[in-house]
PDB file of C-alpha atoms in Angstrom:
ATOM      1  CA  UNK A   1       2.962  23.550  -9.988  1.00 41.00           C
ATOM      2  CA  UNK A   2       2.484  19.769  -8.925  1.00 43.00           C
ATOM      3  CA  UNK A   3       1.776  19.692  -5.398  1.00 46.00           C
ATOM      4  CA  UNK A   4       1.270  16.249  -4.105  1.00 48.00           C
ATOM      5  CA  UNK A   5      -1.017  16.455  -0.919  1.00 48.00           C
ATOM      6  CA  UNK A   6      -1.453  12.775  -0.167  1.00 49.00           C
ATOM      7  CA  UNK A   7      -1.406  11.889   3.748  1.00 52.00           C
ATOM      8  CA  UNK A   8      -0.405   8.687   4.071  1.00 50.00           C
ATOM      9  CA  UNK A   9      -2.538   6.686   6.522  1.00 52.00           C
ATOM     10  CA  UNK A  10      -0.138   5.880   9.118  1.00 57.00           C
ATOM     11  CA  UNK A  11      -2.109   3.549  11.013  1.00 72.00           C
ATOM     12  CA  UNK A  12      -0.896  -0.173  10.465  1.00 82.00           C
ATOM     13  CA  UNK A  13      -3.522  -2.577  11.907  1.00 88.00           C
ATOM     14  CA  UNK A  14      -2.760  -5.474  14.342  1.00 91.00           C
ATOM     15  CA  UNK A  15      -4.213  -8.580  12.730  1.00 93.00           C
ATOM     16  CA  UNK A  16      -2.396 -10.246  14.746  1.00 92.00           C
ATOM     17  CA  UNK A  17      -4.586  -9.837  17.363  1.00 94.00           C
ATOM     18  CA  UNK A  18      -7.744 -11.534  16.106  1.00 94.00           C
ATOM     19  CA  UNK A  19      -9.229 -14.479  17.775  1.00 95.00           C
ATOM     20  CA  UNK A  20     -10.862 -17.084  15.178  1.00 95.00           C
ATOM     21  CA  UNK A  21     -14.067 -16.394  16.916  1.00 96.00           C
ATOM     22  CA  UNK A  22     -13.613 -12.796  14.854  1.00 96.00           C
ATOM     23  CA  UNK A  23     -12.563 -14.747  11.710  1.00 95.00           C
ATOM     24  CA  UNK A  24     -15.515 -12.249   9.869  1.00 96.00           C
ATOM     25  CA  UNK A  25     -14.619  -9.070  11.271  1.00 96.00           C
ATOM     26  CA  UNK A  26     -10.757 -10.041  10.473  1.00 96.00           C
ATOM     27  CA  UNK A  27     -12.275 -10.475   7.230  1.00 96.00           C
ATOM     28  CA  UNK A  28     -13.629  -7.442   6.968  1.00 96.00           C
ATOM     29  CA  UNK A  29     -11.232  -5.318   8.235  1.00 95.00           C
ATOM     30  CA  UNK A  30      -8.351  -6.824   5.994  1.00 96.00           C
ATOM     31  CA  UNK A  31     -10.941  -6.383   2.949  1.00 96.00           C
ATOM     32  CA  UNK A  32     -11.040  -2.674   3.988  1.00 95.00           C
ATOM     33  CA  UNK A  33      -7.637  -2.504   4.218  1.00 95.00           C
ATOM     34  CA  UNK A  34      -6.639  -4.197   0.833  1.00 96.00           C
ATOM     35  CA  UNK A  35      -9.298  -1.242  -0.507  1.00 95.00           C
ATOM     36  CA  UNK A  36      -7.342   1.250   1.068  1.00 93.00           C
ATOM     37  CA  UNK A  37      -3.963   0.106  -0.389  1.00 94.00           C
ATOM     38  CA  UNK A  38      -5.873  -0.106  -4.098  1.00 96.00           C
ATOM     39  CA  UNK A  39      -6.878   3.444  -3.801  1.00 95.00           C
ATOM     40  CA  UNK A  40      -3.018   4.014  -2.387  1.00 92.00           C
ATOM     41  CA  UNK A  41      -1.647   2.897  -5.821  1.00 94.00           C
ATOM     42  CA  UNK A  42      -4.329   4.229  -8.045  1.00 94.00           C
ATOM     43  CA  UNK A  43      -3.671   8.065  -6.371  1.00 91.00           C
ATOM     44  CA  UNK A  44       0.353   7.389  -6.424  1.00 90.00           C
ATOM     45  CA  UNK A  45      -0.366   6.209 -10.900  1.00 91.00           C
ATOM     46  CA  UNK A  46      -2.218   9.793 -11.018  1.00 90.00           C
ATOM     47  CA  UNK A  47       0.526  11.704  -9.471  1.00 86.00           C
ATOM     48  CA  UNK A  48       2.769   9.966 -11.904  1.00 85.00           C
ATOM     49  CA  UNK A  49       0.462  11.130 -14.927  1.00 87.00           C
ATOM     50  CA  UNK A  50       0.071  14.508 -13.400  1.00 85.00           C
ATOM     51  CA  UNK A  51       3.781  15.002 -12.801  1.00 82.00           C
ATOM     52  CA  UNK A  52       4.236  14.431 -16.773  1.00 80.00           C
ATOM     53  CA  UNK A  53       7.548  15.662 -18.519  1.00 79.00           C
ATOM     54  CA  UNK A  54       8.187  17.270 -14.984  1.00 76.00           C
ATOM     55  CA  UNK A  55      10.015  14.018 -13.857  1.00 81.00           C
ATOM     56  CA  UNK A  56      13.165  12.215 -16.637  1.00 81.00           C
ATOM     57  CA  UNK A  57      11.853   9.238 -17.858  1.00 84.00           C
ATOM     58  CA  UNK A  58      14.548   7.326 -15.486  1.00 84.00           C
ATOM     59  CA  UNK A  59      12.757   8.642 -12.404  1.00 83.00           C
ATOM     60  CA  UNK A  60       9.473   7.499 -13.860  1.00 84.00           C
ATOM     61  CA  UNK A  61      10.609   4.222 -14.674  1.00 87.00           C
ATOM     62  CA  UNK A  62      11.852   3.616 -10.983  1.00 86.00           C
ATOM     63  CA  UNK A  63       8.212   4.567  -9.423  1.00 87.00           C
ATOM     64  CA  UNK A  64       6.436   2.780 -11.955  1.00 89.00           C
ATOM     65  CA  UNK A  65       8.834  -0.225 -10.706  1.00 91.00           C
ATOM     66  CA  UNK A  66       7.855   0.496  -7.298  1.00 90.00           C
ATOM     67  CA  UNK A  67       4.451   0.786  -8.185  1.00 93.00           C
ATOM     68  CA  UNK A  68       4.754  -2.789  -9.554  1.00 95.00           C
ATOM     69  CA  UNK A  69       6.966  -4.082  -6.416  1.00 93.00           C
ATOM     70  CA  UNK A  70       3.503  -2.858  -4.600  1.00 95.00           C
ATOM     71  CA  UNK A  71       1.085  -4.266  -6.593  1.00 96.00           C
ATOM     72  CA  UNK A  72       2.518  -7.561  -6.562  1.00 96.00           C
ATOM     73  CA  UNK A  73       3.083  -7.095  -2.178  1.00 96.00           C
ATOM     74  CA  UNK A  74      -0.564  -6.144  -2.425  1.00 96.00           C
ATOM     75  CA  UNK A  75      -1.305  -9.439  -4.689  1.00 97.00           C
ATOM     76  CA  UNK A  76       0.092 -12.017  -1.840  1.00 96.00           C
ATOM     77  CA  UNK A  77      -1.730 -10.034   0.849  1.00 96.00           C
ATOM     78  CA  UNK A  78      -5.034 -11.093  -1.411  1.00 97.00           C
ATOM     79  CA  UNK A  79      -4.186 -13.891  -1.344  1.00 96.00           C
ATOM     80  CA  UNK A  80      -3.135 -14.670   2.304  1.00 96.00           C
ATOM     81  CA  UNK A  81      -6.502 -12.902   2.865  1.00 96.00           C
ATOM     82  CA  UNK A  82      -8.169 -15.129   0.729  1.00 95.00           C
ATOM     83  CA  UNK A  83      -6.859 -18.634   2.834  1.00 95.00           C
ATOM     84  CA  UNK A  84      -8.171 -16.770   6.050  1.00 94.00           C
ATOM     85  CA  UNK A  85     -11.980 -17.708   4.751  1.00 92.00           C
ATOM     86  CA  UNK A  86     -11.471 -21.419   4.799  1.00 92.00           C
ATOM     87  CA  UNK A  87      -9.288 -21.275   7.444  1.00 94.00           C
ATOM     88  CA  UNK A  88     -10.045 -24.057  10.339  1.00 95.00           C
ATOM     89  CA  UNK A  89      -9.486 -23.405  13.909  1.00 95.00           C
ATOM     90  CA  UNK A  90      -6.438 -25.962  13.797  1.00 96.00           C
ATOM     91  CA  UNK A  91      -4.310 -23.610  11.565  1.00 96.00           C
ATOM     92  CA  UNK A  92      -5.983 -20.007  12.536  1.00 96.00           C
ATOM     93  CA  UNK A  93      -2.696 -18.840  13.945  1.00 96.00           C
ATOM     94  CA  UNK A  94      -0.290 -19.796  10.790  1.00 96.00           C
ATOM     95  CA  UNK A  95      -3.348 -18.183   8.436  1.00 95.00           C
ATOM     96  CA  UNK A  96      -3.355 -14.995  10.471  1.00 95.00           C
ATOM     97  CA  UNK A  97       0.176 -14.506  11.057  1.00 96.00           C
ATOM     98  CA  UNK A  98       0.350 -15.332   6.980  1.00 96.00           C
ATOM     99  CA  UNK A  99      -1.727 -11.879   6.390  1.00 96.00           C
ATOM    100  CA  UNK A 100      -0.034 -10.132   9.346  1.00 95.00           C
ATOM    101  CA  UNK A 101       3.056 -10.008   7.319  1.00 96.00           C
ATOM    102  CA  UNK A 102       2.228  -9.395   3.883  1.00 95.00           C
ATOM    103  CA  UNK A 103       0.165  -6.637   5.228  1.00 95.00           C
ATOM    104  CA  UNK A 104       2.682  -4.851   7.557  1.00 94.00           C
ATOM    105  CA  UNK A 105       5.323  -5.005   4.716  1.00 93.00           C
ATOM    106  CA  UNK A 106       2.606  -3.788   2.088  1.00 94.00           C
ATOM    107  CA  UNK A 107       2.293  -0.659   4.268  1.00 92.00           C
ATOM    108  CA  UNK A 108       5.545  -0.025   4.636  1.00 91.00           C
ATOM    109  CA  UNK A 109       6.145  -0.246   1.081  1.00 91.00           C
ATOM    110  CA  UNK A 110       3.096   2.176   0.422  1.00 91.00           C
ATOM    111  CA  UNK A 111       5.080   4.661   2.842  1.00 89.00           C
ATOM    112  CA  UNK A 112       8.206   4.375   0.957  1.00 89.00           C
ATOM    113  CA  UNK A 113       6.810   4.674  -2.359  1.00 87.00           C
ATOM    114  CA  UNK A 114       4.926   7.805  -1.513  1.00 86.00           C
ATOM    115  CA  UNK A 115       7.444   9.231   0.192  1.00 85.00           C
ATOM    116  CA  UNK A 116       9.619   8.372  -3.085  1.00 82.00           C
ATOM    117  CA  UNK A 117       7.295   9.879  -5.399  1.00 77.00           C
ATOM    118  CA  UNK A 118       6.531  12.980  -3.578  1.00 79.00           C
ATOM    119  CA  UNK A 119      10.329  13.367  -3.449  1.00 78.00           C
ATOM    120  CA  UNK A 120      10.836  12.963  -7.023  1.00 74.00           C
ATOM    121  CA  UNK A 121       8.452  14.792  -8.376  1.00 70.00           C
ATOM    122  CA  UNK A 122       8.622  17.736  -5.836  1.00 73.00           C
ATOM    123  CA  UNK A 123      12.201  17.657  -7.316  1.00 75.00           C
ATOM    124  CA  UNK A 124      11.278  17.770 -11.365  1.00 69.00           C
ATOM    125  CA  UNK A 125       9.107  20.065 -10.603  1.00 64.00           C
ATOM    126  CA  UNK A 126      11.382  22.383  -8.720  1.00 69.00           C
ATOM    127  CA  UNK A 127      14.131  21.842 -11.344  1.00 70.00           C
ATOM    128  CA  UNK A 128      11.392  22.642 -13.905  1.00 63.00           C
ATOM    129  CA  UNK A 129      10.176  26.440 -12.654  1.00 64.00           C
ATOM    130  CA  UNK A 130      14.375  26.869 -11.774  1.00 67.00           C
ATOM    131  CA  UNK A 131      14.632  26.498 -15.595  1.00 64.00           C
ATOM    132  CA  UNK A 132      11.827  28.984 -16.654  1.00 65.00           C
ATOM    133  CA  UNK A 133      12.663  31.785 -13.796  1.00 60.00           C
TER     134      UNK A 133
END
């Protein structure tokens, strides 16, 4: 039996918050988090493999959309992340609201998607042992 046991890390980080005196810790922390949302995806593609002929080949097809919806959320927080280190003081507060976003709708989206997959495949899985007892 597939058991998905994936706790989703429910903390979203303020990045609004950051002065540009903490430009590098910004930096840091939104490099941490862009890790964190990497491994995300990379353990929600394994569930997908592990879940097999468990799930129709519809339902894969939607979370490997979803998957791809992600990626590509994950993609513009890069790059927003990427404008913060030659950011000036002068547009600091565009740059950082910039990341803000794409991040807090990236985490969302890596909520919904898990929560998505662990429905699914729960489900095929389920519908799977119903058809064997």
């Amino acid at each position: 039996v597939v058991e998905i046991k994936q706790k989703i890390d429910e903390e979203i980080r303020d990045f609004k918050k950051y002065t540009y005196s903490q430009k590098e810790k910004f930096l840091s922390d939104a490099n941490e988090e862009l890790d964190d949302i990497n491994r995300e995806i990379d353990e929600m593609k394994a569930e997908l493999r592990k879940a097999g002929d468990n799930i129709s080949a519809e339902t894969k097809t939607a979370y490997e959309k979803g998957i791809a919806n992600l990626e590509e959320m994950r993609d513009a927080f890069k790059k927003n992340v990427d404008k913060v280190q030659n950011s000036t003081e002068d547009n600091w507060e565009k740059t950082k609201e910039d990341v803000a976003k794409t991040y807090d709708n990236t985490k969302r989206s890596v909520k919904d998607v898990w929560e998505d997959v662990k429905r699914g495949v729960t489900e095929g899985v389920n519908k799977a042992k119903d058809r064997l007892d």
